[in-house]
GROMACS .gro file of C-alpha atoms in nm:
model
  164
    1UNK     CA    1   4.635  10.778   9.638
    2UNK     CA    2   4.412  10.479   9.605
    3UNK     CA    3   4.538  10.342   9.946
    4UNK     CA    4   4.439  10.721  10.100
    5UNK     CA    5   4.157  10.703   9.965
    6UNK     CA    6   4.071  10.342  10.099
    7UNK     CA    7   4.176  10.426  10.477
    8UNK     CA    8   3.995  10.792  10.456
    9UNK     CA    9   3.683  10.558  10.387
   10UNK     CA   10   3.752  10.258  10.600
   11UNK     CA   11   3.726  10.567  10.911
   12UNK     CA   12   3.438  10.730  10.765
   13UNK     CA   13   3.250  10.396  10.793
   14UNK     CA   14   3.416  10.339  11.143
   15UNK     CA   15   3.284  10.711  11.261
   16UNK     CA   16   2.953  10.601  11.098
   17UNK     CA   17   2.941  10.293  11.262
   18UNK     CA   18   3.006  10.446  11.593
   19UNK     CA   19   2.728  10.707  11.566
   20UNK     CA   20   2.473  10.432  11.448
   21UNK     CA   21   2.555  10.232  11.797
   22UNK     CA   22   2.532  10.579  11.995
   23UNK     CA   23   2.199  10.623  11.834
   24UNK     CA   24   2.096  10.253  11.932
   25UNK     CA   25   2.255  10.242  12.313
   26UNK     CA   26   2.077  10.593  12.386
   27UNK     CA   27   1.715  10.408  12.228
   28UNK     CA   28   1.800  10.135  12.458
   29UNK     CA   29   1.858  10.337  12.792
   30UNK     CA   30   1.497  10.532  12.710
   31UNK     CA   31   1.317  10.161  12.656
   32UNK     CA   32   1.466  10.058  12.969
   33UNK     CA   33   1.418  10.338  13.150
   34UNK     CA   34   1.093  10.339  13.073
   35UNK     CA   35   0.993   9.980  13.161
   36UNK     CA   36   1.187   9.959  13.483
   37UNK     CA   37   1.040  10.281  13.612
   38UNK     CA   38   0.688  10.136  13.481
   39UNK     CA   39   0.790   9.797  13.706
   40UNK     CA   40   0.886  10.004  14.015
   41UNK     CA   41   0.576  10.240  13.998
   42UNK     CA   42   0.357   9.922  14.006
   43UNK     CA   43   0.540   9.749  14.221
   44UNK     CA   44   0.573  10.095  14.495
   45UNK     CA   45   0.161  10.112  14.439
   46UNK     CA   46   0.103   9.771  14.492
   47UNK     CA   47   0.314   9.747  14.803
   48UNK     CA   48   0.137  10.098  14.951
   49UNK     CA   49  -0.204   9.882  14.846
   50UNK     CA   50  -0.085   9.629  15.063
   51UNK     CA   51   0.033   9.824  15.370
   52UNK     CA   52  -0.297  10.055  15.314
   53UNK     CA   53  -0.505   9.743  15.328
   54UNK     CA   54  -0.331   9.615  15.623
   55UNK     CA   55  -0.366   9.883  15.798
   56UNK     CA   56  -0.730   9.927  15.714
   57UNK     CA   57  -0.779   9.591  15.860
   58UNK     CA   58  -0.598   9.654  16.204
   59UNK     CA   59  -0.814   9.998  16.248
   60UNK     CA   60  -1.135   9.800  16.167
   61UNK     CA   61  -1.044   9.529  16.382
   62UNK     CA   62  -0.917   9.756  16.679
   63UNK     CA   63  -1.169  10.002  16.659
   64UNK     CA   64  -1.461   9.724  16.664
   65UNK     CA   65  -1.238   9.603  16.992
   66UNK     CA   66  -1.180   9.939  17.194
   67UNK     CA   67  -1.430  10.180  17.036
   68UNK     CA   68  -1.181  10.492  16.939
   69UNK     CA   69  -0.823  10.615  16.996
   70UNK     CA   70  -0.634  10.312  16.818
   71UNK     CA   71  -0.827  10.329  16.550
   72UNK     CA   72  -0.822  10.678  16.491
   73UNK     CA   73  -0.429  10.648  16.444
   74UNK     CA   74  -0.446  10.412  16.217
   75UNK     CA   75  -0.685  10.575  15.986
   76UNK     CA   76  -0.448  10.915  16.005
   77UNK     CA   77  -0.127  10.609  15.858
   78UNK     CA   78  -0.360  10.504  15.616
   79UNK     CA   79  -0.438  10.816  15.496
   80UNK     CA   80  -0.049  10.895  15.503
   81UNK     CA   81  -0.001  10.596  15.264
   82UNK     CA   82  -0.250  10.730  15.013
   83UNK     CA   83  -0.090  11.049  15.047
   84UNK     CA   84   0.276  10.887  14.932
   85UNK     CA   85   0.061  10.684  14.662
   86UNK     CA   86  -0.084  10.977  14.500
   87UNK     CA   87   0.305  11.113  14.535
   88UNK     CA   88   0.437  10.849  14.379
   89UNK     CA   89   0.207  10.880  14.095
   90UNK     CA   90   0.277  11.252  14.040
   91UNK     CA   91   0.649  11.222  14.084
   92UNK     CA   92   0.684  10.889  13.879
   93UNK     CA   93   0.962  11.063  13.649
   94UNK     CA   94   1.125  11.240  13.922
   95UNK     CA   95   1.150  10.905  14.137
   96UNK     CA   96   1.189  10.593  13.922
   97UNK     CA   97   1.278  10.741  13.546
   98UNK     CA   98   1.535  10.968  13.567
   99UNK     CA   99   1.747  10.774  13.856
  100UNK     CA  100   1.753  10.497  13.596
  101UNK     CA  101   1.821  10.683  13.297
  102UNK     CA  102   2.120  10.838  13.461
  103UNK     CA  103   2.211  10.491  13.632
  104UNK     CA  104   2.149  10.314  13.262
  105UNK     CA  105   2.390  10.631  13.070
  106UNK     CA  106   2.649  10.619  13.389
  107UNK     CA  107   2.551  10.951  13.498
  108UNK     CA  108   2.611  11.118  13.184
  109UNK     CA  109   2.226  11.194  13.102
  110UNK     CA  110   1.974  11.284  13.431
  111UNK     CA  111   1.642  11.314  13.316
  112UNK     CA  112   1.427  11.225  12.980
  113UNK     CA  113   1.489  11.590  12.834
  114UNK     CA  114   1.843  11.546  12.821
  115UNK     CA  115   1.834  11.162  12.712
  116UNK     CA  116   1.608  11.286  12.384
  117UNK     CA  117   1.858  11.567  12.315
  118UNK     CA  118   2.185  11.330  12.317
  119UNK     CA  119   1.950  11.075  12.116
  120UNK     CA  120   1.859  11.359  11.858
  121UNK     CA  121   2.235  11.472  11.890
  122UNK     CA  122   2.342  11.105  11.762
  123UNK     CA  123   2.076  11.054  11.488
  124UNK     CA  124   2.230  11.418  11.408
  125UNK     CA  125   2.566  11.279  11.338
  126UNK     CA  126   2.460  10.948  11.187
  127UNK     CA  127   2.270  11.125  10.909
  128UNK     CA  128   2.600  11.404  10.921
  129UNK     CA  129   2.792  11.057  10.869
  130UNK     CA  130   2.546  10.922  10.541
  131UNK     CA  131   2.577  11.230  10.398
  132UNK     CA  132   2.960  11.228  10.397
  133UNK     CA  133   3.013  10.916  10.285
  134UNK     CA  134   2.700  10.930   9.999
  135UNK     CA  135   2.927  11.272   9.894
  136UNK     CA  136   3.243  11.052   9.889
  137UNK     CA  137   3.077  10.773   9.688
  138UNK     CA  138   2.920  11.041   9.445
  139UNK     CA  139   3.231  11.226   9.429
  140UNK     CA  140   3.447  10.896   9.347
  141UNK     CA  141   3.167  10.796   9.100
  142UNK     CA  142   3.158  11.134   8.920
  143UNK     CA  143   3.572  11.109   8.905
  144UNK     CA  144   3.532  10.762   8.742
  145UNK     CA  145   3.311  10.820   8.494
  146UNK     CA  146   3.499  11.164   8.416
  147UNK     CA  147   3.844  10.929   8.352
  148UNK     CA  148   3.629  10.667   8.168
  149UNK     CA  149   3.492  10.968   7.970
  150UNK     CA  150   3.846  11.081   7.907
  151UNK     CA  151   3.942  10.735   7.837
  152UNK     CA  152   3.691  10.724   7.586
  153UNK     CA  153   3.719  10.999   7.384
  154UNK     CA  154   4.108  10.951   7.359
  155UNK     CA  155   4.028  10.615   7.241
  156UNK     CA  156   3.819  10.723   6.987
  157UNK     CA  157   4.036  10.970   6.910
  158UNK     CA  158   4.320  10.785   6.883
  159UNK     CA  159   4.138  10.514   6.655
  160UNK     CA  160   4.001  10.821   6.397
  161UNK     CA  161   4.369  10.900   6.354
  162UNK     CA  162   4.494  10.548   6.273
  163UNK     CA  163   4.204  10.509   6.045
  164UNK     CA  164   4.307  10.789   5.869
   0.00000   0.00000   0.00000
């Protein structure tokens, strides 16, 4: 019984174990998710920046040279880029957060909605997990106070009688 008792713990800590390191590895995809889609929002705006600019420059430059048609094209690209910028901005989850968060949980979780539910789902069984194993330490604390009761009062019974 003791021995049952023992390995019905040891896996209760085990399954407790496990859900604490879901809980942590689906905290650590969000984080990451987070920052790298952060890094490759700055980094698409700051490239656009840089191809808008250029392109500024070679209408600015051509149009000073050959008064308008070169120009002209130029300014529609560069408004094209601003267009994908603004994109970019509006679709920032869509484009750089979810593709990680599914890349970071190996396709398992697509988008932040589902990554909070599996990380609520895991604190879920984590706290499912304490509460088990706070029941089984209560319950074997209750029994062992019940036979050290017992103990007790046979003792003292036992000792009335032989002082009798």
């Amino acid at each position: 019984m003791d021995n049952e008792l023992l390995e019905r713990l040891k896996t209760e800590v085990s399954v407790y174990g496990k859900a604490l390191g879901n809980v942590g590895k689906l905290r650590l995809i969000g984080a990451v998710s987070r920052v790298l889609g952060l890094f490759l929002l700055i980094f698409t705006i700051v490239l656009c920046s840089l191809a808008l600019l250029t392109f500024v420059a070679v209408a600015a430059t051509d149009a000073m040279a050959q008064c308008m048609p070169l120009w002209a094209a130029a300014l529609i690209v560069s408004c094209a880029y601003i267009v994908i910028i603004v994109v970019a901005v509006v679709c920032r989850r869509s484009l750089f957060i979810h593709p990680f968060i599914a890349l970071l949980s190996k396709q398992l979780i697509g988008t932040q909605e589902q990554l909070d539910i599996e990380t609520l789902k895991a604190e879920h069984e984590a706290e499912l997990q304490t509460v088990r194993l706070e029941t089984r330490i209560d319950n074997a604390t209750r029994e062992l106070n019940f036979y050290a009761d017992l103990v007790t009062r046979l003792w003292s019974w036992l000792s009335g009688k032989l002082r009798k």
